[in-house]
Amino acid sequence: MNTATDAPVLSVTGLKTWFHTRDGIAKSVDGVDLEVQPGKVLGVVGESGCGKSVTALSIMRLIPPPGRIENGQVLFKGEDLLSLSPTEMAKLRGEHISMIFQDPGSSLNPVVTAGNQIAEMYEIHRQTAARANQDKAIEMLEKVGIPDPGQRASAYPHELSGGMAQRVMIAMALACEPQLLIADEPTTALDVTIQSQILELIRELQEQTRTAVILITHDLGVVAQMADRIAVMYAGEVVEESDVTNLFDEPRHPYTRQLLKSIPVLGANQDDLAVIPGRVPSLVDLPGGCRFAARCEARTEVGLAACTESRPPLEAVGTGHKARCWMYLDNPP
């Protein structure tokens, strides 16, 4: 059981990942702080383009050009991943830190069988015999709930359904029992029944191995089901972080409140669906004040000039609860 004295498996501080484009510098991740404990699930939510996936790829050191990690610290069990050599980082990936990507169709090698792709994890990180690797691969396929795993081990990705391909991805990610698993929209392309099965599978395996999980999604229902804590991202930064109960019962940041209001309710009139007015600001031309100010109902009510002039810090608004909003600070500029 997790205790308060457990050191975090991962601690991200001041992470900045920017993309240098012809139009300017897109600040996709701009000062993100995150922390995840052993055996716990941190949900990271927000609209498309808010920086969730770029944060995950930054932790894995997989940012493609023209992206670049500009600043920050990513401590994995006390070791800064940003200071490691490419060889040292490659050794950690797959063995100690694993990632489940959004689309197994583009992440799995189309010309290598499912079994061989899993077996390769053991070959690279465990240096065990080929026959033993194949046996372990079949064992992992069985563990993730694939029927007739011996036969499916010989199948190529295009011969598998979307749900089975995603299970192969999970089997690869968990093969070496990593201490940290990053799941980036792991159920996006799956139907509702398979989504539920995949999420339950991740939860079961995570509880068995006490793996820390970062679950990235735009689906608030998924994080309500899976997460222990939630970080809400908007325009490249975390605007609120709390345990799952407090966030749903008492959201503090105006963006979080609007996001929760926009969840469709079964049986409700479609005309009653709440919509957040305005647009997400351009990451190339971010406002100097609060990045949500132009869309914020609270700013209109409170009338704080600071909202459009100064960027608020992420500050405590309760026990274990943080929000990036001038409303909660005693002396806004």
PDB file of C-alpha atoms in Angstrom, residues 89-284:
ATOM      1  CA  MET A  89      18.146   6.780 -22.113  1.00  0.00           C
ATOM      2  CA  ALA A  90      17.596   3.943 -24.608  1.00  0.00           C
ATOM      3  CA  LYS A  91      18.512   1.470 -21.878  1.00  0.00           C
ATOM      4  CA  LEU A  92      15.826   2.893 -19.575  1.00  0.00           C
ATOM      5  CA  ARG A  93      13.095   2.883 -22.234  1.00  0.00           C
ATOM      6  CA  GLY A  94      11.188  -0.354 -22.283  1.00  0.00           C
ATOM      7  CA  GLU A  95      12.889  -1.729 -19.191  1.00  0.00           C
ATOM      8  CA  HIS A  96      12.213   0.892 -16.515  1.00  0.00           C
ATOM      9  CA  ILE A  97       9.937   3.355 -18.355  1.00  0.00           C
ATOM     10  CA  SER A  98       7.436   2.207 -20.980  1.00  0.00           C
ATOM     11  CA  MET A  99       4.862   3.937 -23.134  1.00  0.00           C
ATOM     12  CA  ILE A 100       1.632   2.824 -24.771  1.00  0.00           C
ATOM     13  CA  PHE A 101       1.090   4.973 -27.849  1.00  0.00           C
ATOM     14  CA  GLN A 102      -2.238   6.199 -29.246  1.00  0.00           C
ATOM     15  CA  ASP A 103      -2.298   4.155 -32.432  1.00  0.00           C
ATOM     16  CA  PRO A 104      -0.978   0.577 -32.382  1.00  0.00           C
ATOM     17  CA  GLY A 105      -1.386   0.467 -36.169  1.00  0.00           C
ATOM     18  CA  SER A 106       1.437   2.976 -36.614  1.00  0.00           C
ATOM     19  CA  SER A 107       3.452   1.914 -33.545  1.00  0.00           C
ATOM     20  CA  LEU A 108       3.781  -1.827 -34.180  1.00  0.00           C
ATOM     21  CA  ASN A 109       6.227  -3.061 -36.828  1.00  0.00           C
ATOM     22  CA  PRO A 110       4.033  -4.341 -39.702  1.00  0.00           C
ATOM     23  CA  VAL A 111       6.569  -6.964 -40.873  1.00  0.00           C
ATOM     24  CA  VAL A 112       7.308  -8.553 -37.475  1.00  0.00           C
ATOM     25  CA  THR A 113       4.937 -10.938 -35.711  1.00  0.00           C
ATOM     26  CA  ALA A 114       3.305  -9.966 -32.422  1.00  0.00           C
ATOM     27  CA  GLY A 115       5.248 -12.606 -30.517  1.00  0.00           C
ATOM     28  CA  ASN A 116       8.601 -11.520 -31.934  1.00  0.00           C
ATOM     29  CA  GLN A 117       7.943  -7.881 -31.102  1.00  0.00           C
ATOM     30  CA  ILE A 118       7.325  -8.790 -27.457  1.00  0.00           C
ATOM     31  CA  ALA A 119      10.233 -11.250 -27.410  1.00  0.00           C
ATOM     32  CA  GLU A 120      12.508  -8.466 -28.653  1.00  0.00           C
ATOM     33  CA  MET A 121      11.898  -6.604 -25.379  1.00  0.00           C
ATOM     34  CA  TYR A 122      13.444  -9.499 -23.447  1.00  0.00           C
ATOM     35  CA  GLU A 123      16.245  -9.889 -25.984  1.00  0.00           C
ATOM     36  CA  ILE A 124      17.246  -6.223 -25.653  1.00  0.00           C
ATOM     37  CA  HIS A 125      16.793  -5.731 -21.931  1.00  0.00           C
ATOM     38  CA  ARG A 126      17.221  -9.187 -20.417  1.00  0.00           C
ATOM     39  CA  GLN A 127      19.622 -10.891 -22.877  1.00  0.00           C
ATOM     40  CA  THR A 128      17.852 -14.207 -22.326  1.00  0.00           C
ATOM     41  CA  ALA A 129      17.762 -17.148 -24.779  1.00  0.00           C
ATOM     42  CA  ALA A 130      15.558 -16.898 -27.874  1.00  0.00           C
ATOM     43  CA  ARG A 131      13.362 -19.878 -26.919  1.00  0.00           C
ATOM     44  CA  ALA A 132      12.774 -18.441 -23.441  1.00  0.00           C
ATOM     45  CA  ASN A 133      11.909 -15.064 -24.962  1.00  0.00           C
ATOM     46  CA  GLN A 134       9.234 -16.648 -27.164  1.00  0.00           C
ATOM     47  CA  ASP A 135       7.753 -18.493 -24.187  1.00  0.00           C
ATOM     48  CA  LYS A 136       7.636 -15.272 -22.182  1.00  0.00           C
ATOM     49  CA  ALA A 137       6.020 -13.457 -25.115  1.00  0.00           C
ATOM     50  CA  ILE A 138       3.219 -16.031 -25.246  1.00  0.00           C
ATOM     51  CA  GLU A 139       2.877 -15.742 -21.475  1.00  0.00           C
ATOM     52  CA  MET A 140       2.474 -11.963 -21.780  1.00  0.00           C
ATOM     53  CA  LEU A 141      -0.139 -12.348 -24.532  1.00  0.00           C
ATOM     54  CA  GLU A 142      -2.076 -14.627 -22.234  1.00  0.00           C
ATOM     55  CA  LYS A 143      -1.709 -12.165 -19.363  1.00  0.00           C
ATOM     56  CA  VAL A 144      -3.235  -9.329 -21.403  1.00  0.00           C
ATOM     57  CA  GLY A 145      -6.229 -11.489 -22.269  1.00  0.00           C
ATOM     58  CA  ILE A 146      -5.562 -12.509 -25.869  1.00  0.00           C
ATOM     59  CA  PRO A 147      -7.276 -15.836 -26.660  1.00  0.00           C
ATOM     60  CA  ASP A 148      -5.133 -18.643 -28.084  1.00  0.00           C
ATOM     61  CA  PRO A 149      -1.890 -16.712 -27.386  1.00  0.00           C
ATOM     62  CA  GLY A 150       0.328 -19.353 -28.976  1.00  0.00           C
ATOM     63  CA  GLN A 151      -1.361 -18.879 -32.330  1.00  0.00           C
ATOM     64  CA  ARG A 152      -1.692 -15.098 -32.032  1.00  0.00           C
ATOM     65  CA  ALA A 153       2.039 -14.840 -31.349  1.00  0.00           C
ATOM     66  CA  SER A 154       2.577 -15.823 -34.997  1.00  0.00           C
ATOM     67  CA  ALA A 155       0.162 -13.176 -36.313  1.00  0.00           C
ATOM     68  CA  TYR A 156       1.242  -9.936 -37.965  1.00  0.00           C
ATOM     69  CA  PRO A 157      -0.288  -6.621 -36.770  1.00  0.00           C
ATOM     70  CA  HIS A 158      -2.615  -6.333 -39.791  1.00  0.00           C
ATOM     71  CA  GLU A 159      -4.099  -9.725 -38.876  1.00  0.00           C
ATOM     72  CA  LEU A 160      -5.174  -8.462 -35.442  1.00  0.00           C
ATOM     73  CA  SER A 161      -8.233  -6.437 -34.484  1.00  0.00           C
ATOM     74  CA  GLY A 162      -7.724  -2.963 -33.019  1.00  0.00           C
ATOM     75  CA  GLY A 163      -8.345  -4.257 -29.512  1.00  0.00           C
ATOM     76  CA  MET A 164      -5.884  -7.128 -29.905  1.00  0.00           C
ATOM     77  CA  ALA A 165      -3.225  -4.840 -31.401  1.00  0.00           C
ATOM     78  CA  GLN A 166      -3.596  -2.525 -28.428  1.00  0.00           C
ATOM     79  CA  ARG A 167      -3.209  -5.493 -26.075  1.00  0.00           C
ATOM     80  CA  VAL A 168       0.013  -6.432 -27.875  1.00  0.00           C
ATOM     81  CA  MET A 169       1.221  -2.863 -27.265  1.00  0.00           C
ATOM     82  CA  ILE A 170       0.380  -3.220 -23.573  1.00  0.00           C
ATOM     83  CA  ALA A 171       2.141  -6.593 -23.432  1.00  0.00           C
ATOM     84  CA  MET A 172       5.270  -4.998 -24.927  1.00  0.00           C
ATOM     85  CA  ALA A 173       5.083  -2.066 -22.526  1.00  0.00           C
ATOM     86  CA  LEU A 174       4.724  -4.284 -19.451  1.00  0.00           C
ATOM     87  CA  ALA A 175       7.032  -7.121 -20.513  1.00  0.00           C
ATOM     88  CA  CYS A 176       9.957  -5.960 -18.371  1.00  0.00           C
ATOM     89  CA  GLU A 177       7.764  -4.792 -15.468  1.00  0.00           C
ATOM     90  CA  PRO A 178       8.637  -1.068 -15.696  1.00  0.00           C
ATOM     91  CA  GLN A 179       8.406   1.225 -12.684  1.00  0.00           C
ATOM     92  CA  LEU A 180       6.654   3.874 -14.815  1.00  0.00           C
ATOM     93  CA  LEU A 181       4.068   3.371 -17.564  1.00  0.00           C
ATOM     94  CA  ILE A 182       2.896   6.265 -19.741  1.00  0.00           C
ATOM     95  CA  ALA A 183      -0.394   5.516 -21.520  1.00  0.00           C
ATOM     96  CA  ASP A 184      -1.135   8.134 -24.189  1.00  0.00           C
ATOM     97  CA  GLU A 185      -4.817   7.937 -25.182  1.00  0.00           C
ATOM     98  CA  PRO A 186      -4.651   4.116 -25.038  1.00  0.00           C
ATOM     99  CA  THR A 187      -8.324   3.605 -26.012  1.00  0.00           C
ATOM    100  CA  THR A 188      -8.901   6.362 -28.599  1.00  0.00           C
ATOM    101  CA  ALA A 189      -9.568   4.149 -31.628  1.00  0.00           C
ATOM    102  CA  LEU A 190     -11.454   1.388 -29.800  1.00  0.00           C
ATOM    103  CA  ASP A 191     -15.161   0.791 -29.314  1.00  0.00           C
ATOM    104  CA  VAL A 192     -16.686   1.323 -25.877  1.00  0.00           C
ATOM    105  CA  THR A 193     -16.657  -2.343 -24.812  1.00  0.00           C
ATOM    106  CA  ILE A 194     -12.989  -2.818 -25.755  1.00  0.00           C
ATOM    107  CA  GLN A 195     -12.115   0.535 -24.123  1.00  0.00           C
ATOM    108  CA  SER A 196     -13.469  -0.706 -20.818  1.00  0.00           C
ATOM    109  CA  GLN A 197     -11.574  -3.990 -21.105  1.00  0.00           C
ATOM    110  CA  ILE A 198      -8.278  -2.247 -21.924  1.00  0.00           C
ATOM    111  CA  LEU A 199      -8.613   0.208 -19.039  1.00  0.00           C
ATOM    112  CA  GLU A 200      -9.465  -2.573 -16.611  1.00  0.00           C
ATOM    113  CA  LEU A 201      -6.479  -4.547 -17.879  1.00  0.00           C
ATOM    114  CA  ILE A 202      -4.098  -1.611 -17.315  1.00  0.00           C
ATOM    115  CA  ARG A 203      -5.527  -1.090 -13.843  1.00  0.00           C
ATOM    116  CA  GLU A 204      -5.193  -4.767 -12.870  1.00  0.00           C
ATOM    117  CA  LEU A 205      -1.635  -5.097 -14.149  1.00  0.00           C
ATOM    118  CA  GLN A 206      -0.668  -1.784 -12.542  1.00  0.00           C
ATOM    119  CA  GLU A 207      -2.007  -2.884  -9.164  1.00  0.00           C
ATOM    120  CA  GLN A 208      -0.260  -6.264  -9.402  1.00  0.00           C
ATOM    121  CA  THR A 209       3.150  -4.775 -10.206  1.00  0.00           C
ATOM    122  CA  ARG A 210       2.764  -1.456  -8.294  1.00  0.00           C
ATOM    123  CA  THR A 211       3.718   0.404 -11.445  1.00  0.00           C
ATOM    124  CA  ALA A 212       3.224   4.186 -11.467  1.00  0.00           C
ATOM    125  CA  VAL A 213       1.021   5.242 -14.393  1.00  0.00           C
ATOM    126  CA  ILE A 214       0.581   8.524 -16.260  1.00  0.00           C
ATOM    127  CA  LEU A 215      -2.717   8.249 -18.139  1.00  0.00           C
ATOM    128  CA  ILE A 216      -3.118  10.876 -20.853  1.00  0.00           C
ATOM    129  CA  THR A 217      -6.634  11.405 -22.159  1.00  0.00           C
ATOM    130  CA  HIS A 218      -9.228  13.984 -23.136  1.00  0.00           C
ATOM    131  CA  ASP A 219     -11.956  11.799 -21.608  1.00  0.00           C
ATOM    132  CA  LEU A 220     -12.888  12.924 -18.100  1.00  0.00           C
ATOM    133  CA  GLY A 221     -14.950   9.772 -17.605  1.00  0.00           C
ATOM    134  CA  VAL A 222     -11.826   7.662 -18.072  1.00  0.00           C
ATOM    135  CA  VAL A 223      -9.820   9.583 -15.470  1.00  0.00           C
ATOM    136  CA  ALA A 224     -12.732   9.484 -13.031  1.00  0.00           C
ATOM    137  CA  GLN A 225     -12.627   5.687 -13.342  1.00  0.00           C
ATOM    138  CA  MET A 226      -8.858   5.214 -13.349  1.00  0.00           C
ATOM    139  CA  ALA A 227      -6.913   8.046 -11.728  1.00  0.00           C
ATOM    140  CA  ASP A 228      -5.858   8.809  -8.167  1.00  0.00           C
ATOM    141  CA  ARG A 229      -4.817  12.370  -9.038  1.00  0.00           C
ATOM    142  CA  ILE A 230      -5.573  14.592 -12.026  1.00  0.00           C
ATOM    143  CA  ALA A 231      -3.574  17.351 -13.705  1.00  0.00           C
ATOM    144  CA  VAL A 232      -5.563  19.610 -16.041  1.00  0.00           C
ATOM    145  CA  MET A 233      -3.564  21.174 -18.878  1.00  0.00           C
ATOM    146  CA  TYR A 234      -4.405  24.202 -20.989  1.00  0.00           C
ATOM    147  CA  ALA A 235      -2.241  25.929 -23.618  1.00  0.00           C
ATOM    148  CA  GLY A 236       0.991  24.225 -22.599  1.00  0.00           C
ATOM    149  CA  GLU A 237       0.709  24.494 -18.816  1.00  0.00           C
ATOM    150  CA  VAL A 238      -0.955  22.778 -15.853  1.00  0.00           C
ATOM    151  CA  VAL A 239      -3.823  24.960 -14.624  1.00  0.00           C
ATOM    152  CA  GLU A 240      -5.118  22.684 -11.860  1.00  0.00           C
ATOM    153  CA  GLU A 241      -4.010  19.584  -9.997  1.00  0.00           C
ATOM    154  CA  SER A 242      -5.859  17.654  -7.314  1.00  0.00           C
ATOM    155  CA  ASP A 243      -6.926  14.227  -6.152  1.00  0.00           C
ATOM    156  CA  VAL A 244      -9.733  12.885  -8.303  1.00  0.00           C
ATOM    157  CA  THR A 245     -12.512  13.348  -5.725  1.00  0.00           C
ATOM    158  CA  ASN A 246     -11.768  17.012  -5.001  1.00  0.00           C
ATOM    159  CA  LEU A 247     -11.358  17.879  -8.649  1.00  0.00           C
ATOM    160  CA  PHE A 248     -14.801  16.559  -9.571  1.00  0.00           C
ATOM    161  CA  ASP A 249     -16.518  17.739  -6.371  1.00  0.00           C
ATOM    162  CA  GLU A 250     -14.891  21.156  -6.086  1.00  0.00           C
ATOM    163  CA  PRO A 251     -13.036  22.254  -9.232  1.00  0.00           C
ATOM    164  CA  ARG A 252     -11.262  25.573  -8.664  1.00  0.00           C
ATOM    165  CA  HIS A 253      -9.909  26.753 -11.996  1.00  0.00           C
ATOM    166  CA  PRO A 254     -12.545  28.310 -14.293  1.00  0.00           C
ATOM    167  CA  TYR A 255     -11.318  26.172 -17.195  1.00  0.00           C
ATOM    168  CA  THR A 256     -11.782  22.951 -15.200  1.00  0.00           C
ATOM    169  CA  ARG A 257     -15.283  24.039 -14.216  1.00  0.00           C
ATOM    170  CA  GLN A 258     -16.183  24.756 -17.835  1.00  0.00           C
ATOM    171  CA  LEU A 259     -14.643  21.463 -18.943  1.00  0.00           C
ATOM    172  CA  LEU A 260     -16.766  19.509 -16.443  1.00  0.00           C
ATOM    173  CA  LYS A 261     -19.922  21.374 -17.521  1.00  0.00           C
ATOM    174  CA  SER A 262     -19.308  20.367 -21.136  1.00  0.00           C
ATOM    175  CA  ILE A 263     -19.523  16.624 -20.392  1.00  0.00           C
ATOM    176  CA  PRO A 264     -22.621  15.233 -22.174  1.00  0.00           C
ATOM    177  CA  VAL A 265     -25.288  13.869 -19.837  1.00  0.00           C
ATOM    178  CA  LEU A 266     -27.330  10.865 -20.932  1.00  0.00           C
ATOM    179  CA  GLY A 267     -30.903  11.908 -21.691  1.00  0.00           C
ATOM    180  CA  ALA A 268     -30.189  15.649 -21.599  1.00  0.00           C
ATOM    181  CA  ASN A 269     -31.344  17.963 -24.397  1.00  0.00           C
ATOM    182  CA  GLN A 270     -28.530  18.508 -26.895  1.00  0.00           C
ATOM    183  CA  ASP A 271     -29.232  22.249 -26.749  1.00  0.00           C
ATOM    184  CA  ASP A 272     -28.304  22.231 -23.053  1.00  0.00           C
ATOM    185  CA  LEU A 273     -24.727  21.088 -23.748  1.00  0.00           C
ATOM    186  CA  ALA A 274     -22.350  23.712 -22.353  1.00  0.00           C
ATOM    187  CA  VAL A 275     -19.724  25.101 -24.708  1.00  0.00           C
ATOM    188  CA  ILE A 276     -16.567  26.972 -23.713  1.00  0.00           C
ATOM    189  CA  PRO A 277     -16.672  30.242 -25.694  1.00  0.00           C
ATOM    190  CA  GLY A 278     -13.749  31.495 -27.741  1.00  0.00           C
ATOM    191  CA  ARG A 279     -10.621  29.694 -28.924  1.00  0.00           C
ATOM    192  CA  VAL A 280      -7.458  28.270 -27.443  1.00  0.00           C
ATOM    193  CA  PRO A 281      -4.680  30.854 -27.915  1.00  0.00           C
ATOM    194  CA  SER A 282      -1.989  30.238 -30.505  1.00  0.00           C
ATOM    195  CA  LEU A 283       1.066  28.575 -28.979  1.00  0.00           C
ATOM    196  CA  VAL A 284       3.193  30.856 -31.160  1.00  0.00           C
TER     197      VAL A 284
END
